[in-house]
Amino acid sequence: MVRAGERRAAIGARGRLALRAAEAATWASRTAGRGKGSMIGGLVALKIDPDILTGLGSGRRTVVVTGTNGKSTTTRMTAAALATLGEVATQADGANMDAGIVAALHANFDAPLAALEVDELHVPHVCDAVSPAAVVLLNLSRDQLDRVGEINMIERRLREGLARHSETVVIANCDDVLVTSAAFDAPNVVWVAAGGGWAGDSVSCPRTGEPIVHDGDHWYSTANFDGGKEFKRPTPDWWLDDTHLYGPDGVKIPMSLALPGKANRGNAAQAVAAAVTLGVTPEDAVAAASAVDEVAGRYSTVQYGSHSVRMLLAKNPAGWQEALSMIDPTVDGLVIAVNGQVPDGEDLSWLWDVRFEHFENVTVVAAGERATDLGVRLLYAGSPHTTVADPLKAIASCPPGRVEVLANYTAFRDLGRALAREVNDA
């Protein structure tokens, strides 16, 4: 493994100049009160030295985490588990494109380990730069078609990218058809039965176009690949139930997470499998993943006046469906906030793909910039509600007590900032 001094030498004179400029840009941004400045620092570094990511990634044992949903949570759990071995470079804020990755590696220059959340489109070239020890493939489903594009194209790009890294261990969710296809040809795969609650984007084989048949937990394609290979759910190396995680060589460990939801148990299983691949004991990995109780503000609880507010984030149909299942039906109010800005995807037709539940005993409030669109969807779902566009006022309109807030990306971000200001001013 390359030491930090050798890593600095590997970066070269241009790279060192890029990092000094990044530090200056970060300082200027913070001094001007424009935020933490890490993103602008990463952008400046890449502008000066487009190959800076390769230098910063050299000599580290790195885990790359990707998928449509669960990237930030799984990365946080993986980083926590790897931290039992040593210092870990990782993003704290979910900045999963090149600039954010550069900033994280620069901020943790001496760390011998890295857990990197990476946007699906960026995985191939990030892997080329950092040569990861392991890649975690969580799930693939429709997400921001205006930016990401057709989901089978993402599967093909991931598959092609993994083909260039035959020594990398792929930690793949065998319950997801598209993920299984992306990892199917890799020589080193650890299969994890992490769950596949959303099957709307995997009704046909991504390679042959023939139907996928689901039979309980098992699934299979009605047509073989070229060469006669059967395409079916692989036998998992790791799997879980409501109380335990099971793994190779008879591993059976109780697993009780601080985070809610079945999907997060699947995320934890893949994080543990990745950490074990790099040398963490299964027991230490489970303990570390189980202790994670907040991810960049998600799942956190904030006191706002007479309301105890828990924040949940969802960004696409699969994520919304899972988040809705986490809503406590005994809460006093539910605020659903939706924006339609570029980071969210400006086309909100996906709202009609989400099965909004009928919350008979909960006050439901539609909020956000697109509160009216959401209100129409809730009306057709048969869910009684009121419409209050301002999320803070929407929370205030709920009865005193516990309020769940389910929001998409910019609505979640903006509400989090607004609540922080209110709490600080109180």
XYZ file of C-alpha atoms in Angstrom, residues 3-413:
411
model
C 1.986 5.703 2.122
C 0.741 9.288 2.247
C 4.199 10.645 1.365
C 4.389 8.393 -1.670
C 0.824 9.395 -2.605
C 1.904 13.043 -2.577
C 4.796 12.187 -4.897
C 2.445 10.236 -7.176
C 0.219 13.285 -7.554
C 3.008 15.308 -9.150
C 3.664 19.034 -9.397
C 0.470 19.843 -11.319
C -1.622 17.902 -8.865
C -0.037 19.656 -5.892
C -0.787 22.997 -7.518
C -4.387 21.860 -8.047
C -4.747 20.915 -4.385
C -3.306 24.229 -3.167
C -5.760 26.071 -5.415
C -8.569 23.884 -4.077
C -7.626 24.778 -0.503
C -7.666 28.464 -1.381
C -11.068 28.183 -3.055
C -12.466 26.291 -0.087
C -11.146 28.931 2.329
C -12.609 31.748 0.245
C -16.012 30.044 0.077
C -16.132 29.505 3.830
C -14.920 33.023 4.569
C -17.633 34.458 2.320
C -20.262 32.384 4.118
C -21.120 30.449 0.959
C -20.974 27.035 2.605
C -18.311 24.461 3.457
C -16.520 25.053 0.152
C -15.613 21.425 -0.463
C -17.441 21.202 -3.786
C -15.874 24.357 -5.226
C -12.501 23.083 -4.042
C -13.021 19.810 -5.876
C -14.141 21.594 -9.039
C -11.082 23.863 -9.002
C -8.739 20.903 -8.475
C -10.259 19.005 -11.416
C -10.047 22.065 -13.650
C -6.311 22.391 -13.048
C -5.521 18.657 -13.046
C -8.177 16.415 -14.651
C -6.230 13.360 -13.400
C -6.169 14.435 -9.753
C -8.610 11.692 -8.769
C -6.131 9.020 -9.825
C -3.408 10.512 -7.646
C -5.672 10.983 -4.646
C -6.978 7.440 -4.917
C -3.609 5.761 -5.259
C -2.516 3.419 -2.512
C -5.852 3.236 -0.731
C -8.050 0.215 -0.256
C -11.299 1.617 -1.554
C -14.924 0.503 -1.572
C -17.144 2.142 -4.206
C -20.880 2.126 -3.394
C -23.502 2.743 -6.083
C -27.150 2.150 -6.904
C -30.341 4.100 -7.354
C -31.336 4.092 -3.676
C -29.439 3.638 -0.427
C -26.000 4.876 -1.534
C -25.477 7.379 1.283
C -26.716 5.022 3.994
C -24.685 2.047 2.771
C -21.564 4.209 2.369
C -21.993 5.509 5.912
C -22.355 1.961 7.255
C -19.376 0.739 5.207
C -17.205 3.600 6.424
C -18.206 2.876 10.022
C -17.249 -0.779 9.617
C -13.940 -0.004 7.872
C -13.087 2.457 10.643
C -12.419 -0.569 12.874
C -9.318 -1.112 10.712
C -8.083 2.476 10.383
C -8.841 5.990 9.150
C -11.368 6.160 6.323
C -11.855 8.822 3.644
C -15.537 9.264 2.814
C -18.156 11.889 1.955
C -20.197 13.177 4.853
C -22.747 14.968 2.689
C -23.543 12.559 -0.152
C -21.612 14.549 -2.793
C -21.227 11.565 -5.121
C -19.848 13.040 -8.345
C -16.223 13.754 -9.219
C -15.824 17.065 -7.364
C -17.290 15.671 -4.149
C -15.131 12.561 -4.351
C -11.978 14.629 -4.918
C -12.903 16.820 -1.945
C -13.406 13.808 0.332
C -10.111 12.176 -0.625
C -8.269 15.485 -0.300
C -9.787 16.193 3.120
C -8.671 12.743 4.330
C -5.358 12.664 2.491
C -3.569 10.306 4.884
C -6.406 7.762 5.232
C -5.377 4.311 3.965
C -9.011 3.306 3.438
C -11.888 4.893 1.533
C -15.630 4.326 1.271
C -16.945 6.344 -1.668
C -20.535 6.946 -2.668
C -20.565 7.245 -6.467
C -23.353 8.291 -8.828
C -24.251 5.442 -11.197
C -23.143 7.368 -14.290
C -19.734 8.088 -12.763
C -18.855 4.583 -11.559
C -16.877 3.394 -14.620
C -14.391 6.275 -14.751
C -14.136 6.562 -10.944
C -13.240 2.864 -10.799
C -10.656 3.405 -13.537
C -9.120 6.158 -11.378
C -9.129 4.560 -7.911
C -8.967 0.791 -8.752
C -11.324 -0.202 -5.924
C -10.884 -3.311 -3.838
C -14.651 -3.733 -3.864
C -17.699 -2.296 -5.632
C -21.121 -2.499 -3.970
C -24.086 -2.694 -6.372
C -27.285 -2.002 -4.433
C -30.175 -1.727 -6.904
C -31.163 -0.141 -10.217
C -34.471 1.547 -11.019
C -35.778 4.586 -12.889
C -34.439 7.861 -11.514
C -34.366 11.281 -13.207
C -34.775 10.079 -16.789
C -33.936 13.595 -17.997
C -30.416 13.218 -16.556
C -29.679 9.538 -16.044
C -31.524 8.114 -19.017
C -32.923 4.664 -19.693
C -32.121 2.226 -16.890
C -30.916 -0.636 -19.099
C -28.265 1.727 -20.467
C -26.987 2.249 -16.907
C -26.794 -1.528 -16.441
C -24.735 -1.871 -19.620
C -22.339 0.890 -18.600
C -21.818 -0.638 -15.169
C -21.221 -4.047 -16.720
C -18.676 -2.631 -19.163
C -16.930 -0.708 -16.396
C -16.642 -3.751 -14.134
C -15.168 -5.790 -17.000
C -12.059 -3.569 -16.831
C -11.439 -4.501 -13.172
C -11.259 -8.261 -12.929
C -9.493 -8.171 -9.530
C -12.223 -6.064 -7.896
C -14.670 -7.931 -5.662
C -18.253 -7.084 -6.600
C -20.777 -7.089 -3.749
C -24.060 -7.505 -5.637
C -27.711 -7.704 -4.632
C -28.924 -10.976 -6.140
C -32.571 -9.973 -5.567
C -32.234 -7.180 -8.139
C -32.397 -8.430 -11.741
C -30.530 -5.485 -13.258
C -27.770 -5.586 -10.630
C -27.389 -9.326 -11.156
C -26.960 -8.785 -14.891
C -24.345 -6.071 -14.312
C -22.324 -8.363 -12.005
C -23.068 -11.672 -13.725
C -19.820 -11.927 -15.718
C -17.487 -10.593 -13.015
C -14.989 -13.225 -11.788
C -15.177 -12.195 -8.117
C -18.749 -11.726 -6.923
C -20.159 -11.887 -3.406
C -23.932 -12.278 -3.733
C -26.128 -10.708 -1.057
C -29.874 -11.272 -0.713
C -30.535 -7.646 0.168
C -34.144 -7.534 -1.007
C -35.873 -6.256 -4.103
C -39.126 -4.598 -3.126
C -39.431 -2.637 -6.394
C -39.677 -4.889 -9.475
C -41.324 -2.453 -11.875
C -38.124 -1.911 -13.866
C -37.043 -5.540 -14.159
C -39.941 -7.316 -15.837
C -37.696 -8.403 -18.702
C -34.118 -9.593 -19.024
C -31.824 -6.605 -19.721
C -29.781 -8.661 -22.195
C -32.339 -10.732 -24.114
C -35.527 -8.761 -23.554
C -37.366 -11.946 -22.590
C -39.697 -12.015 -19.551
C -38.448 -12.445 -15.990
C -40.539 -14.852 -13.906
C -40.754 -14.224 -10.136
C -41.478 -17.203 -7.901
C -41.323 -16.114 -4.258
C -37.751 -15.033 -3.543
C -36.512 -16.779 -6.671
C -36.555 -15.300 -10.182
C -35.364 -16.486 -13.590
C -35.362 -15.479 -17.237
C -37.373 -17.423 -19.776
C -34.415 -17.329 -22.188
C -30.742 -18.198 -21.798
C -27.840 -15.885 -22.606
C -25.641 -16.479 -25.631
C -23.677 -19.640 -25.010
C -26.560 -21.261 -23.139
C -25.986 -19.621 -19.763
C -29.056 -19.606 -17.529
C -29.937 -16.214 -16.107
C -31.518 -16.689 -12.711
C -31.196 -15.520 -9.121
C -27.781 -16.614 -7.822
C -27.469 -18.454 -4.540
C -26.650 -15.776 -1.943
C -23.460 -15.822 0.127
C -25.076 -13.451 2.648
C -28.753 -13.246 3.577
C -30.883 -12.005 6.437
C -34.179 -12.357 8.247
C -35.940 -10.107 10.753
C -33.415 -10.771 13.507
C -30.138 -12.163 12.113
C -27.573 -11.779 9.340
C -26.203 -14.998 7.861
C -22.959 -15.411 5.948
C -20.283 -17.816 4.727
C -18.849 -20.517 6.977
C -21.897 -20.629 9.212
C -21.872 -16.965 10.220
C -25.050 -16.051 12.113
C -25.097 -12.708 13.900
C -27.998 -10.883 15.570
C -28.548 -7.585 13.769
C -30.716 -4.824 15.181
C -30.290 -1.497 13.396
C -30.725 2.034 14.699
C -32.177 2.975 11.294
C -35.727 1.961 10.325
C -36.995 -0.047 7.390
C -36.421 -3.340 5.630
C -34.380 -1.657 2.900
C -31.838 -0.464 5.454
C -31.363 -4.045 6.656
C -30.462 -4.917 3.079
C -28.113 -1.937 2.919
C -26.452 -3.077 6.138
C -26.014 -6.617 4.797
C -24.137 -5.315 1.748
C -22.053 -2.923 3.849
C -21.050 -5.795 6.134
C -20.185 -8.031 3.170
C -17.982 -5.285 1.696
C -16.203 -4.600 4.986
C -15.579 -8.307 5.567
C -14.047 -8.507 2.086
C -11.472 -5.925 3.219
C -10.691 -7.767 6.453
C -13.180 -6.570 9.072
C -14.617 -9.324 11.262
C -18.325 -9.979 10.670
C -19.112 -9.192 14.306
C -17.312 -5.826 14.206
C -18.900 -4.935 10.870
C -22.424 -5.678 12.114
C -21.865 -3.720 15.331
C -20.583 -0.683 13.411
C -23.359 -0.730 10.818
C -26.017 -1.209 13.498
C -24.851 1.881 15.387
C -25.416 4.284 12.463
C -28.473 6.339 13.431
C -28.382 9.344 11.063
C -27.148 9.952 7.518
C -26.687 13.577 6.428
C -29.830 14.603 8.307
C -31.937 11.655 7.174
C -33.873 9.905 9.948
C -32.907 12.715 12.337
C -35.444 14.224 14.755
C -35.706 17.974 15.331
C -37.870 19.786 17.872
C -39.779 22.602 16.156
C -42.162 24.378 18.495
C -44.700 21.841 19.729
C -43.685 19.328 17.054
C -41.072 16.571 17.155
C -40.132 16.315 13.480
C -38.505 13.244 11.902
C -37.008 13.762 8.432
C -37.137 11.123 5.682
C -35.786 11.471 2.138
C -37.053 9.852 -1.085
C -36.012 10.639 -4.649
C -37.681 8.207 -7.066
C -40.599 5.736 -7.165
C -38.680 2.869 -5.579
C -37.335 5.122 -2.831
C -40.730 6.681 -2.174
C -42.371 3.281 -1.869
C -39.800 2.166 0.689
C -39.952 5.446 2.619
C -43.737 5.314 2.807
C -43.439 1.907 4.444
C -41.345 3.548 7.208
C -44.059 6.028 8.170
C -45.324 5.397 11.684
C -49.138 5.194 11.398
C -49.497 6.484 14.958
C -47.851 9.880 14.326
C -49.850 13.068 14.748
C -49.033 14.494 11.336
C -47.450 13.615 7.993
C -46.007 16.303 5.716
C -45.120 15.206 2.182
C -42.990 17.857 0.437
C -42.175 17.753 -3.279
C -40.122 20.144 -5.395
C -39.428 19.894 -9.116
C -36.017 21.519 -9.468
C -33.210 20.181 -11.664
C -31.625 18.030 -8.899
C -35.050 16.463 -8.255
C -35.946 15.922 -11.902
C -38.348 18.479 -13.325
C -40.812 15.855 -14.600
C -42.985 14.688 -11.700
C -45.041 12.154 -13.640
C -43.399 9.503 -11.449
C -45.797 10.526 -8.671
C -48.366 8.329 -10.395
C -46.084 5.285 -10.046
C -46.056 5.567 -6.247
C -48.737 3.725 -4.282
C -49.588 6.433 -1.750
C -51.202 4.801 1.243
C -54.458 5.950 2.775
C -53.552 7.281 6.206
C -56.926 7.117 7.906
C -55.879 8.405 11.330
C -53.080 10.793 10.328
C -53.261 14.447 9.310
C -51.631 14.558 5.844
C -50.342 17.841 4.397
C -49.096 18.267 0.818
C -46.220 20.770 0.691
C -43.343 22.005 -1.437
C -43.096 23.904 -4.708
C -45.189 21.238 -6.420
C -47.704 20.816 -3.600
C -50.627 21.168 -6.002
C -49.378 18.324 -8.244
C -48.922 16.169 -5.147
C -52.363 17.129 -3.898
C -53.971 15.916 -7.122
C -52.122 12.596 -6.793
C -53.236 12.203 -3.156
C -56.806 13.014 -4.161
C -56.802 10.182 -6.709
C -55.180 7.907 -4.121
C -58.117 8.556 -1.799
C -55.933 10.145 0.865
C -57.627 13.065 2.717
C -55.197 15.967 3.010
C -54.683 19.710 3.118
C -52.301 21.709 0.931
C -49.800 24.117 2.509
C -46.950 24.930 0.122
C -44.441 26.194 2.726
C -43.085 23.079 4.512
C -42.489 24.946 7.784
C -46.069 26.209 7.799
C -47.217 22.709 6.812
C -45.536 21.307 9.926
C -47.053 24.060 12.059
C -50.521 23.181 10.716
C -50.278 19.648 12.128
C -51.571 18.793 15.598
C -48.929 19.088 18.357
C -46.791 16.004 18.781
C -44.830 13.795 16.410
C -44.681 14.768 12.735
C -43.073 12.729 9.967
C -41.728 14.674 6.969
C -41.160 12.818 3.708
C -39.473 15.003 1.096
C -37.588 14.779 -2.172
C -34.050 16.099 -2.570
C -34.257 19.903 -2.701
C -37.352 19.999 -0.481
C -35.471 17.942 2.120
C -32.353 20.109 1.809
